Coordinates of C-alpha atoms and ligand atoms in Angstrom, one line a residue:
X1 CA 14.0 -7.4 2.7
X2 CA 13.3 -8.6 -0.8
X3 CA 12.9 -12.1 -2.5
X4 CA 12.9 -15.2 -0.3
X5 CA 16.0 -17.2 -1.1
X6 CA 17.5 -20.6 -0.3
X7 CA 14.4 -22.0 1.5
X8 CA 15.4 -25.4 2.9
X9 CA 14.1 -27.6 5.7
X10 CA 17.0 -29.4 7.4
X11 CA 17.3 -31.1 10.8
X12 CA 14.0 -29.8 12.0
X13 CA 14.7 -26.2 11.0
X14 CA 13.2 -24.1 8.3
X15 CA 15.8 -21.7 6.9
X16 CA 14.6 -18.6 5.2
X17 CA 17.3 -16.6 3.5
X18 CA 16.4 -13.4 1.8
X19 CA 17.6 -10.6 -0.5
X20 CA 18.9 -8.0 1.9
X21 CA 20.9 -4.8 2.0
X22 CA 21.8 -4.1 5.6
X23 CA 22.9 -0.5 5.2
X24 CA 19.7 1.1 4.0
X25 CA 16.0 0.5 3.6
X26 CA 16.3 0.7 -0.2
X27 CA 17.8 -1.8 -2.6
X28 CA 21.6 -1.9 -2.7
X29 CA 24.5 -4.4 -2.7
X30 CA 22.5 -7.6 -2.0
X31 CA 23.4 -10.1 0.7
X32 CA 21.6 -13.2 1.9
X33 CA 19.9 -12.3 5.2
X34 CA 18.9 -15.3 7.3
X35 CA 16.1 -16.3 9.6
X36 CA 15.1 -19.7 11.0
X37 CA 12.0 -21.3 12.4
X38 CA 11.1 -24.7 13.8
X39 CA 7.4 -24.2 13.0
X40 CA 7.1 -21.7 10.1
X41 CA 5.4 -19.3 12.5
X42 CA 8.0 -18.2 15.1
X43 CA 11.1 -16.8 13.5
X44 CA 14.5 -15.8 14.7
X45 CA 16.8 -13.5 12.6
X46 CA 20.4 -14.7 12.4
X47 CA 23.6 -12.9 11.2
X48 CA 23.9 -12.3 7.4
X49 CA 24.7 -15.7 5.8
X50 CA 26.4 -14.7 2.5
X51 CA 28.2 -11.5 1.7
X52 CA 28.9 -10.0 -1.8
X53 CA 32.5 -10.4 -3.0
X54 CA 34.6 -9.5 -6.1
X55 CA 32.3 -11.6 -8.3
X56 CA 29.4 -9.4 -7.3
X57 CA 26.3 -9.0 -5.3
X58 CA 24.5 -12.1 -4.0
X59 CA 21.2 -12.3 -5.9
X60 CA 18.4 -14.9 -5.6
X61 CA 18.9 -18.6 -5.5
X62 CA 18.2 -21.8 -3.7
X63 CA 19.7 -24.3 -1.2
X64 CA 19.7 -28.1 -1.6
X65 CA 20.6 -30.9 0.8
X66 CA 23.3 -32.9 -1.0
X67 CA 22.4 -36.2 0.7
X68 CA 24.8 -38.3 -1.4
X69 CA 27.6 -35.7 -1.2
X70 CA 27.7 -35.5 -5.0
X71 CA 29.6 -32.2 -4.5
X72 CA 32.2 -33.6 -2.3
X73 CA 31.8 -30.7 0.1
X74 CA 30.5 -33.0 2.9
X75 CA 32.7 -34.0 5.8
X76 CA 32.5 -36.9 8.3
X77 CA 29.8 -38.7 6.2
X78 CA 27.3 -35.9 6.9
X79 CA 25.4 -34.3 3.9
X80 CA 26.4 -30.7 3.2
X81 CA 23.9 -28.0 2.3
X82 CA 24.7 -26.3 -1.0
X83 CA 23.5 -22.9 -2.0
X84 CA 23.3 -22.0 -5.7
X85 CA 22.8 -18.3 -6.4
X86 CA 23.4 -15.5 -8.9
X87 CA 26.3 -13.1 -8.6
X88 CA 25.6 -9.8 -10.1
X89 CA 28.8 -7.9 -11.1
X90 CA 28.0 -4.1 -11.2
X91 CA 31.4 -3.3 -12.8
X92 CA 30.4 -5.5 -15.7
X93 CA 26.9 -4.0 -15.8
X94 CA 28.2 -0.5 -15.9
X95 CA 30.7 -1.4 -18.7
X96 CA 27.7 -2.7 -20.7
X97 CA 29.0 -6.2 -20.9
X98 CA 26.2 -8.8 -21.3
X99 CA 27.9 -11.3 -19.0
X100 CA 27.6 -9.7 -15.5
X101 CA 25.2 -12.3 -14.0
X102 CA 26.8 -15.7 -13.3
X103 CA 25.9 -18.6 -11.0
X104 CA 28.0 -19.4 -8.0
X105 CA 27.8 -21.9 -5.1
X106 CA 28.6 -22.0 -1.4
X107 CA 28.4 -24.9 1.1
X108 CA 27.6 -25.4 4.7
X109 CA 28.7 -28.2 7.0
X110 CA 26.9 -26.9 10.1
X111 CA 23.3 -27.2 8.9
X112 CA 23.1 -23.9 7.2
X113 CA 24.4 -21.6 9.9
X114 CA 27.7 -20.7 8.2
X115 CA 28.7 -20.8 4.5
X116 CA 31.9 -21.1 2.6
X117 CA 32.0 -20.0 -1.0
X118 CA 33.4 -22.6 -3.5
X119 CA 36.8 -21.5 -4.8
X120 CA 35.9 -22.5 -8.4
X121 CA 33.1 -19.9 -8.7
X122 CA 31.3 -19.1 -10.9
X123 CA 30.1 -22.6 -11.8
X124 CA 27.8 -21.5 -14.6
X125 CA 29.1 -18.7 -16.8
X126 CA 26.9 -16.3 -18.6
X127 CA 26.8 -17.0 -22.4
X128 CA 26.1 -13.3 -23.1
X129 CA 22.5 -12.6 -21.9
X130 CA 22.0 -9.7 -19.6
X131 CA 19.3 -11.3 -17.5
X132 CA 20.6 -14.7 -16.4
X133 CA 19.6 -15.5 -12.9
X134 CA 17.8 -16.9 -9.9
X135 CA 18.8 -20.6 -10.1
X136 CA 16.4 -23.0 -8.4
X137 CA 17.9 -26.5 -8.1
X138 CA 16.3 -29.8 -7.3
X139 CA 17.3 -33.5 -7.4
X140 CA 15.8 -35.3 -10.3
X141 CA 15.9 -38.9 -9.0
X142 CA 14.8 -40.6 -12.2
X143 CA 17.8 -39.2 -14.1
X144 CA 20.2 -39.3 -11.1
X145 CA 21.1 -35.6 -11.6
X146 CA 20.5 -32.1 -10.4
X147 CA 18.2 -29.9 -12.4
X148 CA 18.7 -26.1 -12.3
X149 CA 15.8 -24.0 -13.5
X150 CA 17.1 -20.6 -14.5
X151 CA 15.3 -17.3 -15.5
X152 CA 16.9 -16.1 -18.7
X153 CA 15.4 -12.8 -19.9
X154 CA 12.1 -14.0 -21.6
X155 CA 12.4 -17.7 -21.0
X156 CA 13.6 -20.5 -18.7
X157 CA 16.7 -22.5 -19.4
X158 CA 17.1 -25.9 -17.7
X159 CA 20.6 -27.1 -16.9
X160 CA 21.7 -30.4 -15.3
X161 CA 24.6 -31.5 -13.2
X162 CA 26.0 -34.6 -11.4
X163 CA 28.0 -32.6 -8.8
X164 CA 26.5 -29.1 -8.6
X165 CA 29.7 -27.7 -10.1
X166 CA 29.6 -28.7 -13.8
X167 CA 26.4 -27.7 -15.6
X168 CA 25.1 -28.7 -19.0
X169 CA 22.2 -27.0 -20.8
X170 CA 19.2 -29.3 -21.3
X171 CA 16.5 -27.2 -22.9
X172 CA 14.6 -23.9 -23.1
X173 CA 11.0 -23.1 -22.3
X174 CA 8.6 -20.2 -22.5
X175 CA 9.5 -17.7 -25.2
X176 CA 6.1 -17.9 -26.8
X177 CA 3.9 -18.8 -23.8
X178 CA 2.7 -17.2 -20.7
X179 CA 2.8 -13.6 -19.5
X180 CA 5.6 -11.5 -21.0
X181 CA 5.0 -8.0 -19.8
X182 CA 8.5 -7.9 -18.4
X183 CA 11.6 -9.9 -17.6
X184 CA 11.2 -13.5 -16.2
X185 CA 12.6 -14.0 -12.7
X186 CA 12.7 -16.4 -9.7
X187 CA 11.4 -19.7 -11.2
X188 CA 10.7 -22.9 -9.4
X189 CA 10.1 -26.4 -10.8
X190 CA 8.6 -29.3 -8.7
X191 CA 6.3 -32.3 -9.0
X192 CA 3.0 -33.0 -7.4
X193 CA 1.7 -36.6 -7.1
X194 CA -1.6 -37.1 -9.0
X195 CA -2.7 -40.6 -8.1
X196 CA 0.7 -42.1 -8.5
X197 CA 1.6 -40.0 -11.6
X198 CA 3.9 -37.0 -11.5
X199 CA 2.4 -33.7 -12.6
X200 CA 4.9 -30.9 -12.8
X201 CA 4.5 -27.3 -11.9
X202 CA 6.7 -24.4 -13.1
X203 CA 6.4 -21.1 -11.3
X204 CA 7.7 -18.0 -13.1
X205 CA 7.7 -14.5 -11.7
X206 CA 7.3 -11.7 -14.2
X207 CA 8.5 -8.1 -13.7
X208 CA 6.2 -6.3 -14.6
X209 CA 3.1 -7.9 -16.3
X210 CA 1.0 -9.2 -13.4
X211 CA -2.8 -9.6 -13.7
X212 CA -3.4 -6.4 -11.6
X213 CA -0.3 -4.4 -12.7
X214 CA 3.3 -4.6 -11.6
X215 CA 5.0 -7.8 -10.6
X216 CA 3.3 -11.2 -10.0
X217 CA 3.9 -14.9 -10.3
X218 CA 2.4 -17.1 -13.0
X219 CA 2.6 -20.9 -13.3
X220 CA 2.4 -23.6 -15.8
X221 CA 1.3 -27.3 -15.3
X222 CA 2.8 -30.0 -17.5
X223 CA 5.3 -32.7 -17.8
X224 CA 9.1 -32.7 -17.2
X225 CA 11.2 -35.6 -18.4
X226 CA 14.6 -34.6 -17.1
X227 CA 15.3 -32.6 -20.2
X228 CA 12.3 -30.6 -21.3
X229 CA 9.2 -29.1 -19.7
X230 CA 6.0 -29.5 -21.8
X231 CA 2.9 -27.6 -20.6
X232 CA -0.4 -29.4 -20.9
X233 CA -1.8 -26.2 -22.6
X234 CA -1.0 -22.5 -23.1
X235 CA -3.2 -21.1 -20.3
X236 CA -1.5 -18.5 -18.0
X237 CA -2.4 -19.1 -14.4
X238 CA -1.5 -17.0 -11.3
X239 CA -0.4 -18.2 -7.9
X240 CA -1.8 -15.0 -6.4
X241 CA -3.8 -12.3 -8.2
X242 CA -3.1 -9.6 -5.6
X243 CA -0.4 -7.0 -6.2
X244 CA 1.8 -8.1 -3.2
X245 CA 3.1 -11.6 -3.7
X246 CA 6.3 -11.7 -5.8
X247 CA 9.3 -13.9 -6.4
X248 CA 7.8 -16.7 -4.3
X249 CA 9.2 -20.2 -4.5
X250 CA 8.9 -23.4 -2.4
X251 CA 11.0 -25.1 0.3
X252 CA 13.3 -27.9 -0.7
X253 CA 13.6 -31.1 1.4
X254 CA 10.0 -31.2 2.7
X255 CA 9.1 -34.5 1.1
X256 CA 5.6 -34.6 -0.3
X257 CA 4.7 -31.3 1.3
X258 CA 5.1 -28.1 -0.8
X259 CA 5.5 -24.9 1.2
X260 CA 5.5 -21.6 -0.6
X261 CA 6.6 -18.1 0.6
X262 CA 6.6 -14.9 -1.5
X263 CA 7.9 -11.4 -1.0
X264 CA 4.9 -9.4 0.2
X265 CA 5.4 -6.3 -2.1
X266 CA 5.6 -5.2 -5.7
X267 CA 8.5 -3.7 -7.7
X268 CA 6.1 -0.8 -8.7
X269 CA 6.5 0.6 -5.2
X270 CA 8.5 -1.8 -3.0
X271 CA 11.1 0.9 -2.3
X272 CA 8.6 3.6 -1.6
X273 CA 6.2 2.1 0.9
X274 CA 5.9 4.4 4.0
X275 CA 7.5 2.3 6.6
X276 CA 10.3 3.3 9.1
X277 CA 13.3 1.4 10.2
X278 CA 12.2 -1.7 8.3
X279 CA 10.8 -2.3 4.8
X280 CA 8.8 -5.3 3.5
X281 CA 7.8 -8.6 4.8
X282 CA 7.1 -12.1 3.5
X283 CA 3.6 -13.7 2.8
X284 CA 2.4 -16.3 5.2
X285 CA 3.9 -19.7 4.4
X286 CA 1.3 -21.5 2.2
X287 CA 0.8 -25.2 1.4
X288 CA 0.5 -25.7 -2.3
X289 CA -1.6 -28.6 -3.7
X290 CA -2.7 -29.7 -7.1
X291 CA -6.4 -29.6 -8.0
X292 CA -8.1 -30.8 -11.1
X293 CA -11.1 -28.9 -12.4
X294 CA -12.6 -30.5 -15.5
X295 CA -9.6 -31.1 -17.7
X296 CA -7.4 -28.5 -16.1
X297 CA -4.9 -28.7 -13.3
X298 CA -4.6 -25.8 -10.9
X299 CA -2.5 -25.0 -7.9
X300 CA -4.3 -24.2 -4.7
X301 CA -2.6 -22.1 -1.9
X302 CA -3.7 -22.3 1.7
X303 CA -2.1 -21.0 4.9
X304 CA -0.1 -23.6 6.7
X305 CA -1.8 -25.4 9.5
X306 CA 1.0 -24.4 11.9
X307 CA -0.7 -21.0 12.2
X308 CA -2.9 -22.8 14.8
X309 CA 0.1 -22.5 17.2
X310 CA -0.7 -18.9 17.6
X311 CA -4.5 -19.1 17.4
X312 CA -6.3 -17.3 20.3
X313 CA -9.8 -18.0 21.5
X314 CA -12.2 -18.5 18.5
X315 CA -15.6 -16.9 18.2
X316 CA -18.1 -18.7 16.1
X317 CA -21.3 -17.2 14.7
X318 CA -23.5 -19.8 13.0
X319 CA -25.8 -17.6 11.0
X320 CA -25.8 -13.9 10.0
X321 CA -28.2 -12.2 7.7
X322 CA -26.4 -9.3 6.1
X323 CA -28.9 -6.6 5.1
X324 CA -28.7 -4.1 6.8
X325 CA -24.9 -4.2 7.3
X326 CA -23.6 -6.2 10.3
X327 CA -21.0 -4.7 12.5
X328 CA -18.9 -7.8 13.3
X329 CA -16.6 -5.8 15.6
X330 CA -19.6 -5.3 17.9
X331 CA -20.5 -8.9 17.9
X332 CA -17.0 -10.2 18.5
X333 CA -15.6 -9.5 22.0
X334 CA -12.2 -7.7 21.8
X335 CA -12.1 -7.6 18.1
X336 CA -8.5 -6.9 16.8
X337 CA -6.0 -7.7 14.2
X338 CA -4.1 -9.8 13.3
X339 CA -6.9 -12.3 12.9
X340 CA -8.4 -14.9 10.6
X341 CA -12.0 -14.6 9.5
X342 CA -13.6 -17.6 7.7
X343 CA -17.1 -17.9 6.5
X344 CA -19.5 -19.4 3.9
X345 CA -22.0 -17.7 1.7
X346 CA -24.6 -20.1 0.3
X347 CA -25.0 -18.4 -3.0
X348 CA -22.4 -16.4 -5.0
X349 CA -24.1 -13.0 -4.5
X350 CA -22.4 -9.6 -4.1
X351 CA -21.1 -8.7 -0.6
X352 CA -18.2 -7.1 1.1
X353 CA -16.2 -7.2 4.2
X354 CA -15.0 -3.7 5.2
X355 CA -12.2 -3.1 7.6
X356 CA -12.0 0.5 8.9
X357 CA -10.8 2.9 11.6
X358 CA -12.1 6.1 13.2
X359 CA -10.2 8.2 10.6
X360 CA -12.6 6.8 7.9
X361 CA -9.8 4.8 6.3
X362 CA -11.0 1.5 4.9
X363 CA -10.1 -1.6 3.0
X364 CA -12.9 -3.5 1.2
X365 CA -12.8 -7.2 0.3
X366 CA -15.6 -8.7 -1.5
X367 CA -17.3 -10.6 -4.3
X368 CA -19.0 -8.9 -7.3
X369 CA -21.8 -11.1 -8.7
X370 CA -22.2 -9.1 -11.9
X371 CA -18.5 -8.9 -12.8
X372 CA -18.0 -12.4 -11.3
X373 CA -14.9 -11.7 -9.4
X374 CA -13.4 -11.3 -6.0
X375 CA -11.9 -7.9 -5.3
X376 CA -9.8 -5.9 -2.8
X377 CA -10.1 -2.2 -2.9
X378 CA -7.4 -0.2 -1.0
X379 CA -8.2 3.2 -2.6
X380 CA -9.1 4.7 0.8
X381 CA -7.0 2.4 2.9
X382 CA -4.8 5.1 4.4
X383 CA -1.5 6.5 3.1
X384 CA -1.5 5.7 -0.7
X385 CA 0.1 8.8 -2.2
X386 CA 3.7 7.4 -2.4
X387 CA 3.0 5.8 -5.8
X388 CA 0.2 6.5 -8.3
X389 CA -0.9 2.9 -9.0
X390 CA -1.1 1.9 -5.3
X391 CA -4.6 3.3 -4.6
X392 CA -6.5 0.8 -6.7
X393 CA -9.0 -2.0 -6.8
X394 CA -7.7 -5.4 -7.7
X395 CA -9.7 -8.5 -8.9
X396 CA -9.4 -12.3 -9.1
X397 CA -11.7 -14.6 -11.0
X398 CA -13.4 -17.6 -9.2
X399 CA -12.1 -20.7 -10.9
X400 CA -14.0 -23.8 -9.6
X401 CA -17.5 -22.8 -10.8
X402 CA -18.8 -23.6 -7.3
X403 CA -22.2 -21.9 -6.6
X404 CA -21.3 -21.1 -2.9
X405 CA -18.4 -19.1 -1.6
X406 CA -16.0 -19.9 1.2
X407 CA -13.6 -17.2 2.2
X408 CA -10.6 -17.2 4.5
X409 CA -9.2 -13.7 5.2
X410 CA -6.1 -13.3 7.2
X411 CA -5.6 -9.7 8.1
X412 CA -2.6 -8.2 9.9
X413 CA -2.2 -4.5 10.7
X414 CA -0.7 -3.7 7.4
X415 CA -1.5 -6.6 5.1
X416 CA -4.3 -8.9 4.1
X417 CA -4.2 -12.4 2.5
X418 CA -7.4 -13.6 0.9
X419 CA -7.9 -17.3 0.1
X420 CA -11.1 -17.9 -1.9
X421 CA -12.4 -20.8 -3.8
X422 CA -10.5 -23.4 -1.8
X423 CA -7.2 -21.6 -2.4
X424 CA -7.6 -21.4 -6.2
X425 CA -8.1 -17.6 -6.1
X426 CA -5.7 -15.9 -3.8
X427 CA -5.0 -12.2 -3.3
X428 CA -2.3 -10.5 -1.1
X429 CA -2.4 -6.8 -0.5
X430 CA -0.5 -4.4 1.8
X431 CA -1.9 -1.1 3.1
X432 CA -0.9 1.7 5.5
X433 CA -3.7 3.1 7.6
X434 CA -2.9 6.1 10.0
X435 CA -4.4 4.0 12.8
X436 CA -4.9 0.2 13.0
X437 CA -8.3 -0.9 11.6
X438 CA -10.5 -1.8 14.6
X439 CA -13.8 -2.2 13.0
X440 CA -15.1 -4.7 10.5
X441 CA -18.5 -4.7 8.8
X442 CA -20.3 -7.2 6.6
X443 CA -22.3 -5.5 3.8
X444 CA -24.6 -6.5 1.0
X445 CA -27.5 -5.0 -0.8
X446 CA -29.0 -8.4 -1.1
X447 CA -30.4 -10.6 1.6
X448 CA -27.4 -12.8 1.9
X449 CA -26.9 -15.3 4.6
X450 CA -23.5 -16.0 6.0
X451 CA -22.9 -19.2 7.9
X452 CA -20.2 -20.8 10.0
X453 CA -18.3 -17.5 10.5
X454 CA -15.3 -18.0 12.7
X455 CA -13.0 -15.2 14.0
X456 CA -9.6 -16.4 15.2
X457 CA -7.3 -13.8 16.7
X458 CA -3.5 -14.5 16.5
X459 CA -1.1 -14.1 19.3
X460 CA 2.1 -12.1 18.9
X461 CA 5.0 -14.2 17.6
X462 CA 7.6 -12.0 19.3
X463 CA 8.3 -12.7 23.0
Ligands
LIG501 C1 13.5 -10.3 -8.2 C2 14.9 -10.0 -8.5 C3 15.7 -11.2 -8.9 C4 17.1 -10.8 -8.5 C5 16.9 -10.1 -7.2 C6 17.9 -9.0 -7.0 O1 12.9 -9.5 -7.3 O2 15.0 -8.9 -9.4 O3 15.6 -11.5 -10.2 O4 17.9 -12.0 -8.3 O5 15.6 -9.5 -7.3 O6 17.7 -8.4 -5.7

């Protein structure tokens, strides 16, 4: 599994399509795999939704609900779903043409379960730029048109359409702004409401060029007027500072709510991770919100509230003084992962949370007061030898300037997601211990006081 694709909410179902090669656990001819959920937590995998054809592999893209049937694909007065995706033609690639990535569409009249490719594909032809992909389409009501946000090598090009079939170029963005360590991929454009005013967010994944090496997703906040996107300033911001959240975009058709999912891996080692029979997973679904800090807007990411559906019995510890270290796994009856650990530290002093097992493998998550950053260290987390950059320590800056710290850590057997500073600083990391971590310690060299600690185990989602 690679990038999430075509995320759409329709008739009570969250669809999650994804880059998928069914014949091997390494990248190959891409299909759109398919999974569905009614609650963002319990998922069911369905048959492959879209297969490659003579126009090429099925690369990343999006799905929209065509409520007004602008495409004419609908039947019986019911709105069709329309998928817009890149087709990657390997013959053209090998012949060194520059035109091997083109945009195609497909439609569904059974709520996303089966798809028919449009016979006029491709609908947006490549003008001669080798990287020309990952269309994210949304309805721009104020202009009564569809807007496609497309990653084009080192920038974004916006296109518009009345019918999803004929596309016209509107503008370009980003050649001289943002992180450019590698090619731009998988963009997303959407609006937040800021007291009745629209504030626009543009997500752009970059491969490589992330804040901690390898791939990551940056974002810009600004204005979009139906033609051009104008950022409020030139600051580069990151949706997730950890190494393992890439190509993430948001659901369409969820109203005011913005739900984000990313691919929980990194192109530096995504094909090398030591798993068997399966490879890769998605991040937890996250709610995105807009937050203003001084004169700056930021996006906050927090795990969706639906996780409560699988919450087990909580343990709460009101006050812990951490010096000497505190063995939380002793204080919590039946400690195990997956689980969520939340707590507050009154002052931003150095401390760490250490997950470990009897083989002395460990993962350390903490805050460093001198360096003023959060960090996750997976140097000794277990198997790390499959790629040289994997065994590292990664950092994220606090953003709000708050003097206290509130952390939410959601740890599974092979991944951790850290939400700090109200979701302004987020880090996702994967790891491969030889045995599951069954111990967790709180450590600090200072006399820090932790309050309101809750431990919430999660139930298995598979019946
Ligand atoms: C990002 C990406 C996309 C492309 C897809 C191909 O991970 O490179 O740009 O559409 O993967 O699998």
